[in-house]
mmCIF file of C-alpha atoms in Angstrom:
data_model
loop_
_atom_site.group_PDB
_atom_site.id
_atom_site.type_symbol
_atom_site.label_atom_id
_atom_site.label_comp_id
_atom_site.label_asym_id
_atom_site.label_seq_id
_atom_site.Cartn_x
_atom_site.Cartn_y
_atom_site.Cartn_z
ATOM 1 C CA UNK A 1 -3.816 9.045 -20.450
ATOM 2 C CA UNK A 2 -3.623 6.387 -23.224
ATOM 3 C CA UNK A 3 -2.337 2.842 -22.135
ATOM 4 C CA UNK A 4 -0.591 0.989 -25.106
ATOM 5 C CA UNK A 5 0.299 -2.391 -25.343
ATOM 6 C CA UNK A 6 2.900 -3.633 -26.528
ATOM 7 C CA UNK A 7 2.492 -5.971 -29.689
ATOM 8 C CA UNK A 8 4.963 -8.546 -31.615
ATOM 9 C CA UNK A 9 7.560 -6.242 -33.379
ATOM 10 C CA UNK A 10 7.327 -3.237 -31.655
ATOM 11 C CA UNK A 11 9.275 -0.418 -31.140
ATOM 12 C CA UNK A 12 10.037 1.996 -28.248
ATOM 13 C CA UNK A 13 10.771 4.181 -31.523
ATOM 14 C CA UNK A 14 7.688 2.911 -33.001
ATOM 15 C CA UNK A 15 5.240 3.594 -29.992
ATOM 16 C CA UNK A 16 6.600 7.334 -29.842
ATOM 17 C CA UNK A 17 5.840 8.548 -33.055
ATOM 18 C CA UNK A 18 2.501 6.319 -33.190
ATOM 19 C CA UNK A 19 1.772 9.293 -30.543
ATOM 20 C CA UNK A 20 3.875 12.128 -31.470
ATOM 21 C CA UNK A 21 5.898 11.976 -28.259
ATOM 22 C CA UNK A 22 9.823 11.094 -27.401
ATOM 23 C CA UNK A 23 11.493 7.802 -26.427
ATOM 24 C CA UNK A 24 13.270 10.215 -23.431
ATOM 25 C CA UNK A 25 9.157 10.469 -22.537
ATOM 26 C CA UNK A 26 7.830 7.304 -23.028
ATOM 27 C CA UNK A 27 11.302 5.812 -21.351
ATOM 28 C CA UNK A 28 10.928 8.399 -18.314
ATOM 29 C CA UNK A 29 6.980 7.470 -17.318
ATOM 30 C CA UNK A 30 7.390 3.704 -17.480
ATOM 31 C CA UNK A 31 11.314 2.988 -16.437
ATOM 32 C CA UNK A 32 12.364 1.393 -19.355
ATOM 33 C CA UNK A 33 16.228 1.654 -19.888
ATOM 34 C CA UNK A 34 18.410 1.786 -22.472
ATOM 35 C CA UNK A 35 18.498 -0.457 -25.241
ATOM 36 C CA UNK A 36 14.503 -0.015 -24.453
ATOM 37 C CA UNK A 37 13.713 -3.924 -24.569
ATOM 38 C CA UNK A 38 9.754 -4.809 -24.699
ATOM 39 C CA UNK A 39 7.960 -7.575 -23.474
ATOM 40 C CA UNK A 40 4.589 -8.494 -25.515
ATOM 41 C CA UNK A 41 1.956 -7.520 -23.360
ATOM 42 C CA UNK A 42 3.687 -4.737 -21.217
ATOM 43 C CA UNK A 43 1.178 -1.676 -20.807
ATOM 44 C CA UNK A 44 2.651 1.467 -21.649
ATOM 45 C CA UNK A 45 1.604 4.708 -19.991
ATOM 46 C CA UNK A 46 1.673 7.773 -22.713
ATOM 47 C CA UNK A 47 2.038 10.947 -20.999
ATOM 48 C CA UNK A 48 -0.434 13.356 -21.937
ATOM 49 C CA UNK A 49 -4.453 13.186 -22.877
ATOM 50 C CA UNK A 50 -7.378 14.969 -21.768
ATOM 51 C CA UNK A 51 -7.334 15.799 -17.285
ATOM 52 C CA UNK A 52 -10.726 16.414 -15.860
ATOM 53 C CA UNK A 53 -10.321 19.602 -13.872
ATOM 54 C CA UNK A 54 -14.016 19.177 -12.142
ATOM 55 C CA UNK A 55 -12.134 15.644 -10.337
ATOM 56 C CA UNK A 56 -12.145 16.108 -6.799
ATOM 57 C CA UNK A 57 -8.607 16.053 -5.081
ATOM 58 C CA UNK A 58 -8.306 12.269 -3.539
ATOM 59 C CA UNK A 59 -5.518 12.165 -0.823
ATOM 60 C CA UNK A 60 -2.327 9.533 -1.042
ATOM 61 C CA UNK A 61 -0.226 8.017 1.438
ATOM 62 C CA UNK A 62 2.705 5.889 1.142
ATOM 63 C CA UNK A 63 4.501 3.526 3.881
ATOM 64 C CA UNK A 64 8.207 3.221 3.706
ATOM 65 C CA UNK A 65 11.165 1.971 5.950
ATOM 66 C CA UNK A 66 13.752 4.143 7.013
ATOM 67 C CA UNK A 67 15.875 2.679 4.808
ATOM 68 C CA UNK A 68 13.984 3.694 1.906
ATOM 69 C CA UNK A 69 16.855 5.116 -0.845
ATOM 70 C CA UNK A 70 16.987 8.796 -0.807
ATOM 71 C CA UNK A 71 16.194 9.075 -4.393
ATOM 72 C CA UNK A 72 13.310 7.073 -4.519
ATOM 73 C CA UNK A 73 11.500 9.220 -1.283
ATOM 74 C CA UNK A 74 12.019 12.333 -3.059
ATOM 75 C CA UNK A 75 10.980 10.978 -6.056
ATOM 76 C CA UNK A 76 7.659 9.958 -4.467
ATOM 77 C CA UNK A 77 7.218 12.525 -2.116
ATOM 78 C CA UNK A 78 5.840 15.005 -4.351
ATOM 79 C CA UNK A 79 2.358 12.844 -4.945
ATOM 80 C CA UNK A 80 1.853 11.802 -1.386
ATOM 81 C CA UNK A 81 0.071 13.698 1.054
ATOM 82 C CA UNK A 82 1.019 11.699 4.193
ATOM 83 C CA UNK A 83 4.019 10.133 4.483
ATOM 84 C CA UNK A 84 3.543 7.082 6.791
ATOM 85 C CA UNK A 85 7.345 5.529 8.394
ATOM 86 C CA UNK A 86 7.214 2.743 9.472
ATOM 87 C CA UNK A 87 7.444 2.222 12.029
ATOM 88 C CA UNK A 88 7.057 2.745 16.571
ATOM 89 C CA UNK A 89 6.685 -0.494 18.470
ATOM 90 C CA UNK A 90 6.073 -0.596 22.288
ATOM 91 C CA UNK A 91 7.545 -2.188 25.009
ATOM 92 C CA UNK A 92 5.270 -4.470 27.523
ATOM 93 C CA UNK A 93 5.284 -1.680 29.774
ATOM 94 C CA UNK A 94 4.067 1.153 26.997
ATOM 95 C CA UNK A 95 7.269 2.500 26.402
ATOM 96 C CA UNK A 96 7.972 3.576 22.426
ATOM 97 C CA UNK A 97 10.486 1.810 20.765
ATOM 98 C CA UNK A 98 12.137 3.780 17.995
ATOM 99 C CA UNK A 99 12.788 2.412 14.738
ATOM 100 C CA UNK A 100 15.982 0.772 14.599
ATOM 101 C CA UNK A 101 17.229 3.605 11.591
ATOM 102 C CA UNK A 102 16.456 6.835 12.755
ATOM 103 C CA UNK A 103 13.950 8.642 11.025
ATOM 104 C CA UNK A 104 14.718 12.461 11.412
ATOM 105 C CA UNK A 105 16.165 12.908 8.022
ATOM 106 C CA UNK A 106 12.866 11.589 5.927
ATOM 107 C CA UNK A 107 10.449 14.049 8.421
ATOM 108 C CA UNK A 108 12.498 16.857 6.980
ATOM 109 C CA UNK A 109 12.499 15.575 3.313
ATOM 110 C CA UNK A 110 8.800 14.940 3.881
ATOM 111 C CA UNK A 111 8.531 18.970 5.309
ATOM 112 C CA UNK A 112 10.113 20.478 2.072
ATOM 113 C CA UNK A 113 7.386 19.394 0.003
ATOM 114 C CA UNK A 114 4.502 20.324 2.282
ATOM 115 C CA UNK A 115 3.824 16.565 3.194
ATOM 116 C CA UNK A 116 2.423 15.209 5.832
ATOM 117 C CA UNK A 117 4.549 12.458 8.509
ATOM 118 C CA UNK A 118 2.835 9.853 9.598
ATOM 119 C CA UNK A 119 3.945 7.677 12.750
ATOM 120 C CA UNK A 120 2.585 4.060 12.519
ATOM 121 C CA UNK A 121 2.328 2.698 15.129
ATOM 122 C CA UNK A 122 2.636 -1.648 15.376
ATOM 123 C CA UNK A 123 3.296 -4.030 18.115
ATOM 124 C CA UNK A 124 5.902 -5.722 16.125
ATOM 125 C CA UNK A 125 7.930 -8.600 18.857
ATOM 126 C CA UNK A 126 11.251 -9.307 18.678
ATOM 127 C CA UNK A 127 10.734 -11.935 15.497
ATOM 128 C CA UNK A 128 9.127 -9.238 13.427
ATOM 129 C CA UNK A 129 5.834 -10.852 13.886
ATOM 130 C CA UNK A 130 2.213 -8.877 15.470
ATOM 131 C CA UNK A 131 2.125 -9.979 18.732
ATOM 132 C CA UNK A 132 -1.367 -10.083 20.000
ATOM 133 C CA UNK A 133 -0.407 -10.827 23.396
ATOM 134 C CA UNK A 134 1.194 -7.812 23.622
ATOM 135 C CA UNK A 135 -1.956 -6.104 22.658
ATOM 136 C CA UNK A 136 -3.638 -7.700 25.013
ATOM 137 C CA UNK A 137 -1.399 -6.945 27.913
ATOM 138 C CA UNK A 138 -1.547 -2.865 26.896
ATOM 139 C CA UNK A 139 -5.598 -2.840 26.169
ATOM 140 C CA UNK A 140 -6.553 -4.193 29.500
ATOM 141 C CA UNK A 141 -3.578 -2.843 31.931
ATOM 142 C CA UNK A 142 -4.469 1.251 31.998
ATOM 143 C CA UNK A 143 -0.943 2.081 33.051
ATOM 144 C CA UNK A 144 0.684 0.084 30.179
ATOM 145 C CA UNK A 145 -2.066 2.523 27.996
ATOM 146 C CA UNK A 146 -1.589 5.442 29.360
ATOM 147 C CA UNK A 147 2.250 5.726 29.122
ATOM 148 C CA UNK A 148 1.865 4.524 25.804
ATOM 149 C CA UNK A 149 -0.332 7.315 24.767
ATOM 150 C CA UNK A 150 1.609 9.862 26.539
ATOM 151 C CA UNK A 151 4.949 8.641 24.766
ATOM 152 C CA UNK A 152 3.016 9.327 21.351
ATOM 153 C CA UNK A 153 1.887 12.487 22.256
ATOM 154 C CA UNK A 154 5.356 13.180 23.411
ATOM 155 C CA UNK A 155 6.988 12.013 20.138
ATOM 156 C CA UNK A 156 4.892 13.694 17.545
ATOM 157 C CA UNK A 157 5.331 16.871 19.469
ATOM 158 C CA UNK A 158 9.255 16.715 19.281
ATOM 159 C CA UNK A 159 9.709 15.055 16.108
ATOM 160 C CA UNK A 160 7.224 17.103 14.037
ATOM 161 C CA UNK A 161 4.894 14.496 13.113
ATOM 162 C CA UNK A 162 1.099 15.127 12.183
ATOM 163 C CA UNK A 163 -0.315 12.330 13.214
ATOM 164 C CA UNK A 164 -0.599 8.574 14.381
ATOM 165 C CA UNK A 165 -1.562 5.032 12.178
ATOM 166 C CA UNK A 166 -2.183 2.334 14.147
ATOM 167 C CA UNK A 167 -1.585 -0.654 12.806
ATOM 168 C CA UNK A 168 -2.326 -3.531 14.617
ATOM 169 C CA UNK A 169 -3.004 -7.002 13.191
ATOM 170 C CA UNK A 170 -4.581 -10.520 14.524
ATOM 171 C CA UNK A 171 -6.049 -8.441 17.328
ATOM 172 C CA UNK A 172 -7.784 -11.668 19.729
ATOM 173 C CA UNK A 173 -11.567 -11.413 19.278
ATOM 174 C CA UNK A 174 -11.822 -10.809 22.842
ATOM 175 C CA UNK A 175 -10.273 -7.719 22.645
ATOM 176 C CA UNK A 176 -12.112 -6.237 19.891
ATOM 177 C CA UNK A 177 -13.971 -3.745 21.781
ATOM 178 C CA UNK A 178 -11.156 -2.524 24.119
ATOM 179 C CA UNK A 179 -9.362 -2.231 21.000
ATOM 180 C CA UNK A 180 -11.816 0.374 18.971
ATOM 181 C CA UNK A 181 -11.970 2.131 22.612
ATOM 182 C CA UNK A 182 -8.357 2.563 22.743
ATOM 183 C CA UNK A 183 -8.442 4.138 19.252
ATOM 184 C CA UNK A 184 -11.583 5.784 20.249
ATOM 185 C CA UNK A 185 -9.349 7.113 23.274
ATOM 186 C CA UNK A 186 -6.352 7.864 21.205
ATOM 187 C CA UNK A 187 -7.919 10.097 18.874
ATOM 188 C CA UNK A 188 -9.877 12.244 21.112
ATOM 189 C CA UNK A 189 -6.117 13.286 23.383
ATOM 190 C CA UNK A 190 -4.417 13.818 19.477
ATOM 191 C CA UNK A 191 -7.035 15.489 18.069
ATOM 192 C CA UNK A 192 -7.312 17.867 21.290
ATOM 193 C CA UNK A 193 -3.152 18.127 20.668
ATOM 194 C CA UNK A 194 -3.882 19.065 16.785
ATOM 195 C CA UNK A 195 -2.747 15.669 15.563
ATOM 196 C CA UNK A 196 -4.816 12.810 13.695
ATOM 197 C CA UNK A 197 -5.651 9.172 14.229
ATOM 198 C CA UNK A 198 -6.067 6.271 11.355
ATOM 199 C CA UNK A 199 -6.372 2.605 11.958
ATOM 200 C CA UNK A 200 -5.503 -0.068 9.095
ATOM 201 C CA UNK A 201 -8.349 -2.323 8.574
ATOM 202 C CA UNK A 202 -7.954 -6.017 7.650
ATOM 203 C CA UNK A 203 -10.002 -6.627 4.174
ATOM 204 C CA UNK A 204 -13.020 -7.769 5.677
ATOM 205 C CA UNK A 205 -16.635 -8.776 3.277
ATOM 206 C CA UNK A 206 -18.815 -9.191 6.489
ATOM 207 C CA UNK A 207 -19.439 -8.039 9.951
ATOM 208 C CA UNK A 208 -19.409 -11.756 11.391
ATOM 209 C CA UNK A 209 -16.537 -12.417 8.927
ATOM 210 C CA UNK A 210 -14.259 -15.791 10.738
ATOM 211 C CA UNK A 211 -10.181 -15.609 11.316
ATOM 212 C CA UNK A 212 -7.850 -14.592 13.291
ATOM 213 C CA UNK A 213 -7.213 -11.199 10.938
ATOM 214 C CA UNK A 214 -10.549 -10.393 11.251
ATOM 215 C CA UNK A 215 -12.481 -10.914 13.980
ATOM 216 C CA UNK A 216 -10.436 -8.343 16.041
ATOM 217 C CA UNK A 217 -11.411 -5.336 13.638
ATOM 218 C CA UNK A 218 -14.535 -3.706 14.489
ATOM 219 C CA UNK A 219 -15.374 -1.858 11.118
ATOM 220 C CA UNK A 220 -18.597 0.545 12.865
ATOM 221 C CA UNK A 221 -16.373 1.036 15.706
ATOM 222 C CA UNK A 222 -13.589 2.158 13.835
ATOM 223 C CA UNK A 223 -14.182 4.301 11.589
ATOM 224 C CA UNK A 224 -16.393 6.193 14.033
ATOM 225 C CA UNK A 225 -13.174 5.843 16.629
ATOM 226 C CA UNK A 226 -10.680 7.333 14.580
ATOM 227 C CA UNK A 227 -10.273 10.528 11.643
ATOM 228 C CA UNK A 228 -9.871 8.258 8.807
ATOM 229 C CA UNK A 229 -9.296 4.065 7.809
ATOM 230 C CA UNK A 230 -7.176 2.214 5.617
ATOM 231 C CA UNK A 231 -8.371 -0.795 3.844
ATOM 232 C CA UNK A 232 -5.455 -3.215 3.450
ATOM 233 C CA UNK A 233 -7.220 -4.717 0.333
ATOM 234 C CA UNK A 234 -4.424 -6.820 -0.853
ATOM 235 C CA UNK A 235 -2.503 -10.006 -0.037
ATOM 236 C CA UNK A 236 -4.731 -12.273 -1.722
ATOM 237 C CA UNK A 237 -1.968 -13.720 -3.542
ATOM 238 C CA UNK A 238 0.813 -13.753 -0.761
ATOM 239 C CA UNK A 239 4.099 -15.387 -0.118
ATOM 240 C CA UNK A 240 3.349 -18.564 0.841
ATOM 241 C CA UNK A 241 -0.363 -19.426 -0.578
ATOM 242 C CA UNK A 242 -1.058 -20.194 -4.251
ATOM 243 C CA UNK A 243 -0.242 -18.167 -7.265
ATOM 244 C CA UNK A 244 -2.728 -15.381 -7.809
ATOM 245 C CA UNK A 245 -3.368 -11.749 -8.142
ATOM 246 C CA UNK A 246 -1.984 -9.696 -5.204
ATOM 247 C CA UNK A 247 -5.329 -7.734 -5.571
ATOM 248 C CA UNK A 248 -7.728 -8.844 -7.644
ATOM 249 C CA UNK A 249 -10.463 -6.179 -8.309
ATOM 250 C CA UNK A 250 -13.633 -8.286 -7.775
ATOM 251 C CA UNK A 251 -12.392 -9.182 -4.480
ATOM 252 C CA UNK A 252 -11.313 -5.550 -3.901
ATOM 253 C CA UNK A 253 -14.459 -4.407 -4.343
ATOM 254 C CA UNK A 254 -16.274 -6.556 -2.288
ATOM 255 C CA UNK A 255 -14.062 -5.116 0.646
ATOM 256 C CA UNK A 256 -14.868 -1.684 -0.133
ATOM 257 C CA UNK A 257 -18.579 -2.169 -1.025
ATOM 258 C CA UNK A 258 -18.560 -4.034 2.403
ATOM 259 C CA UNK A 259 -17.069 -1.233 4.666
ATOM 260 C CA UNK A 260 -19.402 1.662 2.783
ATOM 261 C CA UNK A 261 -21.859 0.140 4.597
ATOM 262 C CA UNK A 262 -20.287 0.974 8.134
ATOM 263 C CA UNK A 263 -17.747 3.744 7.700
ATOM 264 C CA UNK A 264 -18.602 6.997 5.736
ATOM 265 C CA UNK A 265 -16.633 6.907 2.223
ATOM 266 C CA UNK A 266 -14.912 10.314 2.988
ATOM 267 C CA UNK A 267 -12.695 8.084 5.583
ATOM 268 C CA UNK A 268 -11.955 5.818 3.666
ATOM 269 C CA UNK A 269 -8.262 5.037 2.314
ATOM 270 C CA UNK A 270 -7.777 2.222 -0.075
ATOM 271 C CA UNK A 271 -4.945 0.026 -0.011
ATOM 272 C CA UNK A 272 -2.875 -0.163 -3.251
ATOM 273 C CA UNK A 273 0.153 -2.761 -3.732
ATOM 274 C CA UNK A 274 3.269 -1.851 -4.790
ATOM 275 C CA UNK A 275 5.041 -4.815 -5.744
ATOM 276 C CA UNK A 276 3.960 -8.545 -7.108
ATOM 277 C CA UNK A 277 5.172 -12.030 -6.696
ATOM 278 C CA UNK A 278 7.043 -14.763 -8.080
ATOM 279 C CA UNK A 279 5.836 -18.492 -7.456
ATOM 280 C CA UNK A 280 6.956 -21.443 -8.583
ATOM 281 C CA UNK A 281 4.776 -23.842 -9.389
ATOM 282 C CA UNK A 282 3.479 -26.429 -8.875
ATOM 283 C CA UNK A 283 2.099 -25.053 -5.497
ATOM 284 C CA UNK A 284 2.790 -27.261 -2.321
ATOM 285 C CA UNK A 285 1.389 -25.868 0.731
ATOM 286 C CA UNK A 286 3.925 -25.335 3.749
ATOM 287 C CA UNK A 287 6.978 -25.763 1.474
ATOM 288 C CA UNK A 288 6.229 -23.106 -1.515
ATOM 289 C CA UNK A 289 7.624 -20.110 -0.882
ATOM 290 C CA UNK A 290 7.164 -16.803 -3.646
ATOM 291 C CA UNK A 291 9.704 -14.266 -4.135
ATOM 292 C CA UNK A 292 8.325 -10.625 -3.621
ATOM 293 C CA UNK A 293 9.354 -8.379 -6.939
ATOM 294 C CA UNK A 294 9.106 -4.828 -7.827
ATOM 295 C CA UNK A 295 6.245 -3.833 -10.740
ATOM 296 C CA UNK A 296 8.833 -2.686 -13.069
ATOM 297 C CA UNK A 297 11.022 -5.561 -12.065
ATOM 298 C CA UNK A 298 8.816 -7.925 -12.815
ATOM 299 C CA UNK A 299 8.444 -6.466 -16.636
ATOM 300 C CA UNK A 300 12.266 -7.600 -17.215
ATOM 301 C CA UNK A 301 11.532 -10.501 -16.124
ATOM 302 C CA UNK A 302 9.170 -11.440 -18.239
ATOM 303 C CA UNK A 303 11.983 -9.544 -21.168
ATOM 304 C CA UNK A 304 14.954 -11.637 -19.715
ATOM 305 C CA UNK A 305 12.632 -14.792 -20.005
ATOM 306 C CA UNK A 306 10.975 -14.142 -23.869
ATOM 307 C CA UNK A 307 7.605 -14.451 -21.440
ATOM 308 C CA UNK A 308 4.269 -12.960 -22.942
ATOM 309 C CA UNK A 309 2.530 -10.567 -20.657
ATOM 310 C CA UNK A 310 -1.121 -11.448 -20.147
ATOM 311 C CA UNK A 311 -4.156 -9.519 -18.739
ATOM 312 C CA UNK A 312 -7.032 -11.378 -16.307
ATOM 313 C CA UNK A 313 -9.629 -9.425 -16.935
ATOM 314 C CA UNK A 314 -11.709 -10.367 -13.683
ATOM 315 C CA UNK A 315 -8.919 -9.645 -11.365
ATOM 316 C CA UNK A 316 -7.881 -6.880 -13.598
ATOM 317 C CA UNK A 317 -3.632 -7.615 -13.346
ATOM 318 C CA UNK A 318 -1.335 -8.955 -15.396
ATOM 319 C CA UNK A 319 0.782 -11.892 -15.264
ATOM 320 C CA UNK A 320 2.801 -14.546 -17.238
ATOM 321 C CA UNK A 321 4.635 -17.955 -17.095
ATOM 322 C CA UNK A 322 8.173 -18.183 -17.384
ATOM 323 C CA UNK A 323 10.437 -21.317 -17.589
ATOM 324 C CA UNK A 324 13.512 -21.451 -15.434
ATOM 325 C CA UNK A 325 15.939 -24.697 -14.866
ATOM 326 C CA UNK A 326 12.796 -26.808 -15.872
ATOM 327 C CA UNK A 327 10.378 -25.408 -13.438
ATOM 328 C CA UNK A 328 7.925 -23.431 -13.735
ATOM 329 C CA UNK A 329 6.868 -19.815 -12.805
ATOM 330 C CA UNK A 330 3.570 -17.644 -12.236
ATOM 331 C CA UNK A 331 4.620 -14.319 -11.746
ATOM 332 C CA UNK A 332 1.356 -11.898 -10.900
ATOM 333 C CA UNK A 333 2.408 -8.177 -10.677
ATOM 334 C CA UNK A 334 0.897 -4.340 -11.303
ATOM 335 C CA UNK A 335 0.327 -2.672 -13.926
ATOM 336 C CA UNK A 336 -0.671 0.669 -15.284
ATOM 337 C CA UNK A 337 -4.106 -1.080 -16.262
ATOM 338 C CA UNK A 338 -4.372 -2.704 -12.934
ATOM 339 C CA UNK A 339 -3.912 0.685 -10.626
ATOM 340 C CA UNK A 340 -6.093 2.587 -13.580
ATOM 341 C CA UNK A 341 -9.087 -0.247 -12.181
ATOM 342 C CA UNK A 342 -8.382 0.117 -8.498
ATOM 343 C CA UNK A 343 -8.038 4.165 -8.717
ATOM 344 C CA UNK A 344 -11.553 3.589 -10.378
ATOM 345 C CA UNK A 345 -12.862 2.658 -7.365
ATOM 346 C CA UNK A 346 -11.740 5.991 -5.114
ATOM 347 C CA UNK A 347 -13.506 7.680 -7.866
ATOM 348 C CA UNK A 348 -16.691 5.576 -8.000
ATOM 349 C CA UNK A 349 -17.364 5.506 -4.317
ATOM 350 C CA UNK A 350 -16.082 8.580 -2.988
ATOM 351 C CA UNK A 351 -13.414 7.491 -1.000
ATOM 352 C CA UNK A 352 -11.318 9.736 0.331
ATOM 353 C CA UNK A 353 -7.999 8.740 -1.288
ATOM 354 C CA UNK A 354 -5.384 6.051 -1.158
ATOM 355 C CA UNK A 355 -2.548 4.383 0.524
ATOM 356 C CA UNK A 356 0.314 2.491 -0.862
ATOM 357 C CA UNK A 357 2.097 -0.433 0.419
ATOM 358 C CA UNK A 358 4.894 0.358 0.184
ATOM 359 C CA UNK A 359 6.832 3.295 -1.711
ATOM 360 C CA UNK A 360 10.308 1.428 -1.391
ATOM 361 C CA UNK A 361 10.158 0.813 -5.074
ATOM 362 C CA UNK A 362 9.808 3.461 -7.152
ATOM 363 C CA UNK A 363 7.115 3.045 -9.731
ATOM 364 C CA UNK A 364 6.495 6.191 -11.566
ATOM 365 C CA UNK A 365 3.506 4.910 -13.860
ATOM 366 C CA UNK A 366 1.183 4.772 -11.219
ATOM 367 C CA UNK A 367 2.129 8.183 -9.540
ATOM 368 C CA UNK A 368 1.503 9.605 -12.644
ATOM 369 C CA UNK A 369 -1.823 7.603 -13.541
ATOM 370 C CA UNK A 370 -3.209 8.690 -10.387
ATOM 371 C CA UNK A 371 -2.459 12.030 -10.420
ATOM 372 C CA UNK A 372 -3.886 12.952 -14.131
ATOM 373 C CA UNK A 373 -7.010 10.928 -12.747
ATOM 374 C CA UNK A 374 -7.239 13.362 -9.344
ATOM 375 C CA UNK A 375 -6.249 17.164 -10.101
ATOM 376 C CA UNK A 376 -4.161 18.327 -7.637
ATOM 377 C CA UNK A 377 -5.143 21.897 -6.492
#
């Protein structure tokens, strides 16, 4: 599908019969509301164009909350394949702890469109934050493990789900091996119930790569342990670092060129990001702080703020500078250029699909983008 961009004095009227298509259409695919304001720069998805029916299909999942609006999960649901909520934590002594909205009501949305449920599985404490000891204390205590595994296998049974994601981050170095056996463990007693395992994988370059995030992740072990991986290939630009691109596609690739050569590309998920950042700068480490925006949000920003929308063509995402009370912001988001160069990837190296962090925002451009790249049967 053609991406336009959006020039000085242009039109939503203009950019619809440039391409023989409505304003309804062009307003529909990339959010924009009435009056139909621009900002210079802004990509604009036109419907239509020339599909490839000889694509492969590519699979997509999406993670949302609970208390994800109605209307924007059955919006979404119709491109997803798995529908990951998140999400189950676990008591120190293995026992499942729900989460704290109940669930039911998005399994059965998820069922009337022939998706897939995912349970993810974290060990969230009571702050919100991975708690490694906790992982710890259920790898190496066998009846901690055990009733945790028999809780899961308990759950998906009654609750209709199709499978398990375990995601588990800052996983203690020491515990890297009892980790991959766990999931190792964990798939074997779902698969043998008719139920799948995947494990989220921190966005590793190297095998002997240093950090917390990383040295607890096993990539060989993995994705031999469990049915499928996702690469959580984002969060280079994060909340409280420096302003940057969320995912910038040279370091992207790196990641995935990285785990090709340990896990077989037809596991392989990659992680897209569904949302951006606002910084302002100047940066000061400890004290800065960015504001977490939607993708379309962040394009009336940049209209509320007369802002120009630029495009970095080594990260491959847009951004722009807006003032505000005197100070400065950086604002890096998505766009329908920036998921067309990440989808590239799946494509490139046969991976087997994607998975989106998060779908609590909808953003309609890159359903669509991805599905007219990957033909679904």
């Amino acid at each position: 599908m053609p991406i336009y961009i959006v020039e000085p004095g242009d039109t939503i009227d203009r950019i619809a019969e440039l391409y023989g298509i409505t304003v309804d259409e062009i307003s529909y695919v990339n959010q924009i509301p009435p009056p139909y304001r621009l900002a210079i720069g802004q990509a604009i998805l036109i419907l239509g164009g020339t599909q490839n029916p000889d694509r492969r299909f590519a699979t997509a999942g999406g993670y949302a909350y609970p208390f994800i609006s109605p209307w924007v999960l059955r919006e979404t649901l119709p491109y997803l394949t798995n529908l990951l909520v998140f999400s189950y934590g676990f008591t120190w002594e293995g026992n499942l702890i729900p989460p704290t909205i109940n669930e039911d009501w998005m399994l059965q949305e998820a069922f009337h469109v022939d998706c897939s449920p995912i349970l993810v599985l974290t060990p969230l404490g009571e702050d919100g934050r991975f708690n490694n000891s906790l992982i710890h204390e259920m790898l190496t205590e066998e009846i901690v493990k055990e009733t945790l595994i028999q809780e899961l296998l308990e759950t998906v049974e009654r609750k209709g789900y199709r499978g398990v994601d375990v995601d588990f981050e800052y996983i203690l170095a020491e515990d890297r091996d009892l980790f991959t056996a766990f999931v190792g463990e964990l798939r074997q007693r779902m698969n043998d119930a008719g139920y799948t395992v995947s494990v989220a994988l921190a966005p590793k370059t190297s095998a002997d790569q240093k950090g917390l995030l990383y040295e607890g992740k096993d990539y060989r072990g993995l994705g031999e342990a469990a049915n499928e991986v996702l690469l959580m290939a984002y969060e280079w630009g994060f909340t409280y670092g420096p302003a940057m691109a969320v995912a910038p596609l040279n370091k992207v690739r790196q990641v995935v060129e990285y785990a090709l050569t340990e896990i077989l590309p037809e596991k392989i998920n990659l992680g897209i990001p569904n949302y951006g950042y606002d910084w302002i700068n100047p940066f000061v480490k400890g004290e800065s702080k960015a504001v977490t925006i939607g993708n379309v949000e962040a394009v009336q920003i940049a209209i509320d703020n007369d802002a120009r929308i630029q495009f970095d063509e080594t990260a491959q995402s847009p951004y722009f500078l807006y003032d505000k009370g005197g100070r400065e912001h950086e604002v890096w988001f998505e766009d329908a250029r920036s998921m067309r160069a990440k989808f590239g990837l799946v494509d490139e190296y046969g991976l087997k699909g994607i998975g989106v962090w998060q779908i609590m925002r909808l953003f309609r451009a890159m359903w669509l983008e991805y599905t007219n790249q990957y033909i679904v049967p």
